[in-house]
Tab-separated table of N, CA and C in Angstrom:
chain	number	residue	atom	x	y	z
A	1	MET	N	-35.738	2.289	-19.278
A	1	MET	CA	-34.958	2.137	-20.481
A	1	MET	C	-35.333	0.826	-21.164
A	2	ASN	N	-35.384	0.871	-22.450
A	2	ASN	CA	-35.834	-0.262	-23.233
A	2	ASN	C	-34.626	-1.067	-23.731
A	3	GLU	N	-34.391	-2.222	-23.111
A	3	GLU	CA	-33.247	-3.071	-23.471
A	3	GLU	C	-33.352	-3.591	-24.905
A	4	ASN	N	-34.579	-3.888	-25.343
A	4	ASN	CA	-34.771	-4.352	-26.721
A	4	ASN	C	-34.367	-3.280	-27.731
A	5	ASN	N	-34.658	-2.030	-27.399
A	5	ASN	CA	-34.292	-0.915	-28.275
A	5	ASN	C	-32.765	-0.793	-28.377
A	6	ILE	N	-32.068	-0.938	-27.261
A	6	ILE	CA	-30.599	-0.868	-27.271
A	6	ILE	C	-30.027	-1.993	-28.134
A	7	GLU	N	-30.537	-3.192	-27.960
A	7	GLU	CA	-30.043	-4.333	-28.740
A	7	GLU	C	-30.321	-4.129	-30.232
A	8	TYR	N	-31.483	-3.585	-30.552
A	8	TYR	CA	-31.819	-3.323	-31.944
A	8	TYR	C	-30.842	-2.310	-32.556
A	9	LEU	N	-30.534	-1.243	-31.813
A	9	LEU	CA	-29.614	-0.228	-32.323
A	9	LEU	C	-28.197	-0.781	-32.473
A	10	LYS	N	-27.788	-1.630	-31.542
A	10	LYS	CA	-26.468	-2.274	-31.658
A	10	LYS	C	-26.392	-3.135	-32.915
A	11	LYS	N	-27.455	-3.889	-33.171
A	11	LYS	CA	-27.482	-4.716	-34.376
A	11	LYS	C	-27.510	-3.853	-35.630
A	12	SER	N	-28.203	-2.732	-35.580
A	12	SER	CA	-28.232	-1.817	-36.723
A	12	SER	C	-26.837	-1.310	-37.049
A	13	LEU	N	-26.084	-0.930	-36.016
A	13	LEU	CA	-24.710	-0.469	-36.238
A	13	LEU	C	-23.842	-1.576	-36.819
A	14	GLU	N	-24.046	-2.781	-36.325
A	14	GLU	CA	-23.271	-3.919	-36.829
A	14	GLU	C	-23.604	-4.181	-38.301
A	15	TYR	N	-24.873	-4.149	-38.657
A	15	TYR	CA	-25.284	-4.396	-40.042
A	15	TYR	C	-24.789	-3.304	-40.987
A	16	LEU	N	-24.633	-2.078	-40.470
A	16	LEU	CA	-24.111	-0.983	-41.280
A	16	LEU	C	-22.600	-1.090	-41.494
A	17	GLY	N	-21.965	-2.044	-40.798
A	17	GLY	CA	-20.541	-2.265	-40.999
A	17	GLY	C	-19.647	-1.702	-39.923
A	18	PHE	N	-20.203	-1.199	-38.828
A	18	PHE	CA	-19.399	-0.620	-37.759
A	18	PHE	C	-18.955	-1.646	-36.725
A	19	GLY	N	-19.415	-2.857	-36.849
A	19	GLY	CA	-19.045	-3.884	-35.883
A	19	GLY	C	-19.630	-3.564	-34.518
A	20	LYS	N	-18.872	-3.914	-33.491
A	20	LYS	CA	-19.342	-3.712	-32.112
A	20	LYS	C	-18.568	-2.631	-31.383
A	21	LYS	N	-17.674	-1.925	-32.093
A	21	LYS	CA	-16.790	-0.968	-31.433
A	21	LYS	C	-17.493	0.258	-30.864
A	22	LEU	N	-18.707	0.560	-31.302
A	22	LEU	CA	-19.435	1.720	-30.792
A	22	LEU	C	-20.497	1.352	-29.758
A	23	ASN	N	-20.637	0.079	-29.450
A	23	ASN	CA	-21.714	-0.382	-28.562
A	23	ASN	C	-21.669	0.258	-27.182
A	24	ASP	N	-20.491	0.331	-26.564
A	24	ASP	CA	-20.397	0.891	-25.206
A	24	ASP	C	-20.772	2.368	-25.183
A	25	VAL	N	-20.301	3.119	-26.156
A	25	VAL	CA	-20.607	4.551	-26.221
A	25	VAL	C	-22.104	4.760	-26.459
A	26	LEU	N	-22.675	3.966	-27.350
A	26	LEU	CA	-24.115	4.033	-27.617
A	26	LEU	C	-24.912	3.762	-26.351
A	27	GLU	N	-24.582	2.683	-25.676
A	27	GLU	CA	-25.317	2.304	-24.471
A	27	GLU	C	-25.186	3.365	-23.376
A	28	ASN	N	-23.999	3.926	-23.201
A	28	ASN	CA	-23.801	4.973	-22.183
A	28	ASN	C	-24.646	6.203	-22.480
A	29	ALA	N	-24.711	6.619	-23.736
A	29	ALA	CA	-25.509	7.794	-24.094
A	29	ALA	C	-26.992	7.545	-23.832
A	30	ILE	N	-27.468	6.348	-24.142
A	30	ILE	CA	-28.882	6.032	-23.910
A	30	ILE	C	-29.169	5.945	-22.415
A	31	ARG	N	-28.280	5.331	-21.664
A	31	ARG	CA	-28.491	5.232	-20.208
A	31	ARG	C	-28.515	6.604	-19.538
A	32	LYS	N	-27.788	7.562	-20.086
A	32	LYS	CA	-27.789	8.935	-19.557
A	32	LYS	C	-29.007	9.715	-20.029
A	33	GLU	N	-29.822	9.087	-20.889
A	33	GLU	CA	-31.048	9.668	-21.423
A	33	GLU	C	-30.794	10.981	-22.161
A	34	ILE	N	-29.700	11.028	-22.899
A	34	ILE	CA	-29.399	12.184	-23.729
A	34	ILE	C	-30.401	12.188	-24.889
A	35	PRO	N	-31.152	13.275	-25.070
A	35	PRO	CA	-32.223	13.267	-26.079
A	35	PRO	C	-31.727	13.168	-27.527
A	36	THR	N	-30.632	13.825	-27.831
A	36	THR	CA	-30.061	13.802	-29.175
A	36	THR	C	-28.559	13.678	-29.042
A	37	PHE	N	-27.973	12.726	-29.756
A	37	PHE	CA	-26.521	12.582	-29.695
A	37	PHE	C	-26.000	11.991	-31.001
A	38	SER	N	-24.713	12.146	-31.203
A	38	SER	CA	-24.046	11.621	-32.390
A	38	SER	C	-22.850	10.793	-31.961
A	39	LEU	N	-22.586	9.744	-32.698
A	39	LEU	CA	-21.394	8.941	-32.506
A	39	LEU	C	-20.519	9.134	-33.732
A	40	GLY	N	-19.226	9.197	-33.506
A	40	GLY	CA	-18.319	9.394	-34.624
A	40	GLY	C	-17.213	8.365	-34.630
A	41	ILE	N	-16.734	8.091	-35.819
A	41	ILE	CA	-15.623	7.167	-35.974
A	41	ILE	C	-14.839	7.628	-37.198
A	42	GLU	N	-13.532	7.451	-37.142
A	42	GLU	CA	-12.660	7.895	-38.228
A	42	GLU	C	-11.636	6.808	-38.522
A	43	THR	N	-11.300	6.663	-39.789
A	43	THR	CA	-10.300	5.685	-40.177
A	43	THR	C	-9.442	6.254	-41.298
A	44	LYS	N	-8.222	5.812	-41.349
A	44	LYS	CA	-7.303	6.189	-42.432
A	44	LYS	C	-7.249	5.036	-43.418
A	45	MET	N	-7.165	5.375	-44.699
A	45	MET	CA	-7.087	4.336	-45.715
A	45	MET	C	-6.154	4.774	-46.835
A	46	ARG	N	-5.693	3.794	-47.592
A	46	ARG	CA	-4.830	4.120	-48.727
A	46	ARG	C	-5.708	4.609	-49.867
A	47	PRO	N	-5.154	5.412	-50.763
A	47	PRO	CA	-5.947	5.892	-51.894
A	47	PRO	C	-6.506	4.729	-52.706
A	48	LEU	N	-7.726	4.853	-53.123
A	48	LEU	CA	-8.408	3.799	-53.864
A	48	LEU	C	-7.695	3.467	-55.168
A	49	GLU	N	-7.139	4.486	-55.800
A	49	GLU	CA	-6.475	4.263	-57.082
A	49	GLU	C	-5.090	3.629	-56.940
A	50	SER	N	-4.587	3.510	-55.714
A	50	SER	CA	-3.270	2.918	-55.486
A	50	SER	C	-3.340	1.397	-55.639
A	51	LYS	N	-2.460	0.854	-56.441
A	51	LYS	CA	-2.397	-0.596	-56.636
A	51	LYS	C	-1.512	-1.262	-55.580
A	52	ASN	N	-0.705	-0.461	-54.899
A	52	ASN	CA	0.230	-0.963	-53.900
A	52	ASN	C	-0.495	-1.182	-52.567
A	53	GLN	N	-0.572	-2.421	-52.119
A	53	GLN	CA	-1.251	-2.747	-50.860
A	53	GLN	C	-0.543	-2.128	-49.650
A	54	ASN	N	0.735	-1.771	-49.806
A	54	ASN	CA	1.505	-1.192	-48.704
A	54	ASN	C	1.593	0.330	-48.800
A	55	ALA	N	0.799	0.932	-49.655
A	55	ALA	CA	0.832	2.384	-49.828
A	55	ALA	C	0.451	3.073	-48.522
A	56	GLU	N	0.976	4.277	-48.355
A	56	GLU	CA	0.677	5.069	-47.157
A	56	GLU	C	-0.816	5.380	-47.091
A	57	ARG	N	-1.346	5.339	-45.888
A	57	ARG	CA	-2.764	5.645	-45.672
A	57	ARG	C	-2.911	7.160	-45.547
A	58	THR	N	-3.337	7.785	-46.615
A	58	THR	CA	-3.394	9.245	-46.661
A	58	THR	C	-4.808	9.799	-46.744
A	59	GLU	N	-5.791	8.956	-46.892
A	59	GLU	CA	-7.172	9.413	-46.985
A	59	GLU	C	-7.891	9.153	-45.662
A	60	THR	N	-8.684	10.126	-45.239
A	60	THR	CA	-9.420	10.017	-43.985
A	60	THR	C	-10.904	9.864	-44.277
A	61	LEU	N	-11.477	8.805	-43.744
A	61	LEU	CA	-12.896	8.522	-43.890
A	61	LEU	C	-13.538	8.728	-42.519
A	62	GLN	N	-14.528	9.628	-42.452
A	62	GLN	CA	-15.194	9.941	-41.187
A	62	GLN	C	-16.680	9.617	-41.270
A	63	PHE	N	-17.177	9.068	-40.182
A	63	PHE	CA	-18.594	8.731	-40.062
A	63	PHE	C	-19.173	9.456	-38.859
A	64	LYS	N	-20.328	10.078	-39.034
A	64	LYS	CA	-21.075	10.701	-37.935
A	64	LYS	C	-22.474	10.098	-37.970
A	65	ILE	N	-22.837	9.409	-36.880
A	65	ILE	CA	-24.114	8.683	-36.810
A	65	ILE	C	-25.006	9.404	-35.797
A	66	ASN	N	-26.186	9.826	-36.226
A	66	ASN	CA	-27.070	10.664	-35.414
A	66	ASN	C	-28.251	9.867	-34.859
A	67	PHE	N	-28.484	10.066	-33.553
A	67	PHE	CA	-29.569	9.389	-32.845
A	67	PHE	C	-30.464	10.421	-32.167
A	68	ASN	N	-31.758	10.103	-32.083
A	68	ASN	CA	-32.732	10.937	-31.364
A	68	ASN	C	-33.637	10.056	-30.524
A	69	ARG	N	-34.068	10.619	-29.404
A	69	ARG	CA	-35.041	9.935	-28.554
A	69	ARG	C	-36.443	10.375	-28.959
A	70	SER	N	-37.358	9.448	-28.958
A	70	SER	CA	-38.749	9.744	-29.271
A	70	SER	C	-39.314	10.703	-28.225
A	71	GLY	N	-40.183	11.588	-28.666
A	71	GLY	CA	-40.840	12.507	-27.733
A	71	GLY	C	-41.948	11.846	-26.938
A	72	GLU	N	-42.384	10.650	-27.360
A	72	GLU	CA	-43.509	9.994	-26.711
A	72	GLU	C	-43.162	8.710	-25.973
A	73	SER	N	-41.911	8.257	-26.088
A	73	SER	CA	-41.542	7.013	-25.407
A	73	SER	C	-40.046	7.041	-25.099
A	74	ASP	N	-39.551	5.925	-24.567
A	74	ASP	CA	-38.118	5.845	-24.256
A	74	ASP	C	-37.323	5.231	-25.414
A	75	GLN	N	-37.938	5.161	-26.588
A	75	GLN	CA	-37.287	4.589	-27.769
A	75	GLN	C	-36.299	5.593	-28.375
A	76	TYR	N	-35.169	5.062	-28.828
A	76	TYR	CA	-34.196	5.848	-29.585
A	76	TYR	C	-34.176	5.355	-31.021
A	77	PHE	N	-33.856	6.277	-31.927
A	77	PHE	CA	-33.823	5.955	-33.345
A	77	PHE	C	-32.519	6.423	-33.963
A	78	LEU	N	-31.982	5.612	-34.852
A	78	LEU	CA	-30.848	6.018	-35.662
A	78	LEU	C	-31.464	6.815	-36.810
A	79	ASN	N	-31.300	8.129	-36.765
A	79	ASN	CA	-31.980	8.995	-37.730
A	79	ASN	C	-31.226	9.173	-39.036
A	80	SER	N	-29.899	9.304	-38.948
A	80	SER	CA	-29.133	9.550	-40.166
A	80	SER	C	-27.661	9.318	-39.880
A	81	TYR	N	-26.902	9.277	-40.959
A	81	TYR	CA	-25.457	9.277	-40.791
A	81	TYR	C	-24.824	10.017	-41.958
A	82	LEU	N	-23.672	10.601	-41.688
A	82	LEU	CA	-22.951	11.379	-42.676
A	82	LEU	C	-21.566	10.773	-42.830
A	83	VAL	N	-21.161	10.547	-44.058
A	83	VAL	CA	-19.846	9.991	-44.353
A	83	VAL	C	-19.093	11.030	-45.180
A	84	THR	N	-17.860	11.339	-44.760
A	84	THR	CA	-17.036	12.269	-45.526
A	84	THR	C	-15.681	11.635	-45.805
A	85	LEU	N	-15.126	11.993	-46.959
A	85	LEU	CA	-13.820	11.512	-47.378
A	85	LEU	C	-12.935	12.721	-47.625
A	86	ASN	N	-11.782	12.756	-46.953
A	86	ASN	CA	-10.784	13.801	-47.150
A	86	ASN	C	-9.554	13.167	-47.764
A	87	LYS	N	-9.213	13.626	-48.961
A	87	LYS	CA	-8.028	13.128	-49.641
A	87	LYS	C	-6.855	14.066	-49.364
A	88	LYS	N	-5.661	13.499	-49.264
A	88	LYS	CA	-4.456	14.287	-49.015
A	88	LYS	C	-4.248	15.276	-50.160
A	89	ASN	N	-3.930	16.517	-49.786
A	89	ASN	CA	-3.655	17.608	-50.736
A	89	ASN	C	-4.847	17.925	-51.642
A	90	ASP	N	-6.032	17.662	-51.186
A	90	ASP	CA	-7.229	17.963	-51.967
A	90	ASP	C	-8.208	18.706	-51.047
A	91	PRO	N	-8.507	19.981	-51.319
A	91	PRO	CA	-9.378	20.760	-50.425
A	91	PRO	C	-10.847	20.355	-50.479
A	92	ILE	N	-11.239	19.589	-51.480
A	92	ILE	CA	-12.639	19.202	-51.638
A	92	ILE	C	-12.964	18.021	-50.720
A	93	VAL	N	-13.938	18.219	-49.862
A	93	VAL	CA	-14.425	17.148	-48.991
A	93	VAL	C	-15.547	16.441	-49.713
A	94	ARG	N	-15.461	15.135	-49.765
A	94	ARG	CA	-16.484	14.367	-50.474
A	94	ARG	C	-17.367	13.650	-49.490
């Protein structure tokens, strides 16, 4: 297992704004040598148009981050991520 690759991926997640909260899950998946895996995180937020800082958090923001292992080495790559926004009482997923 390539420790430099793990550290690079951890820093990539941090630079993308996820902080360090996914580091343990990322490292466990790589140590298990899972060829393809996704990490997910979800947060609730108040509507953007709301001026009230104490407004109820009714919008759900979900992130799915996809990783793949190289076919020729032990390197893993962050291939893509998908962000979706679900607004309360709105069937359209953004």
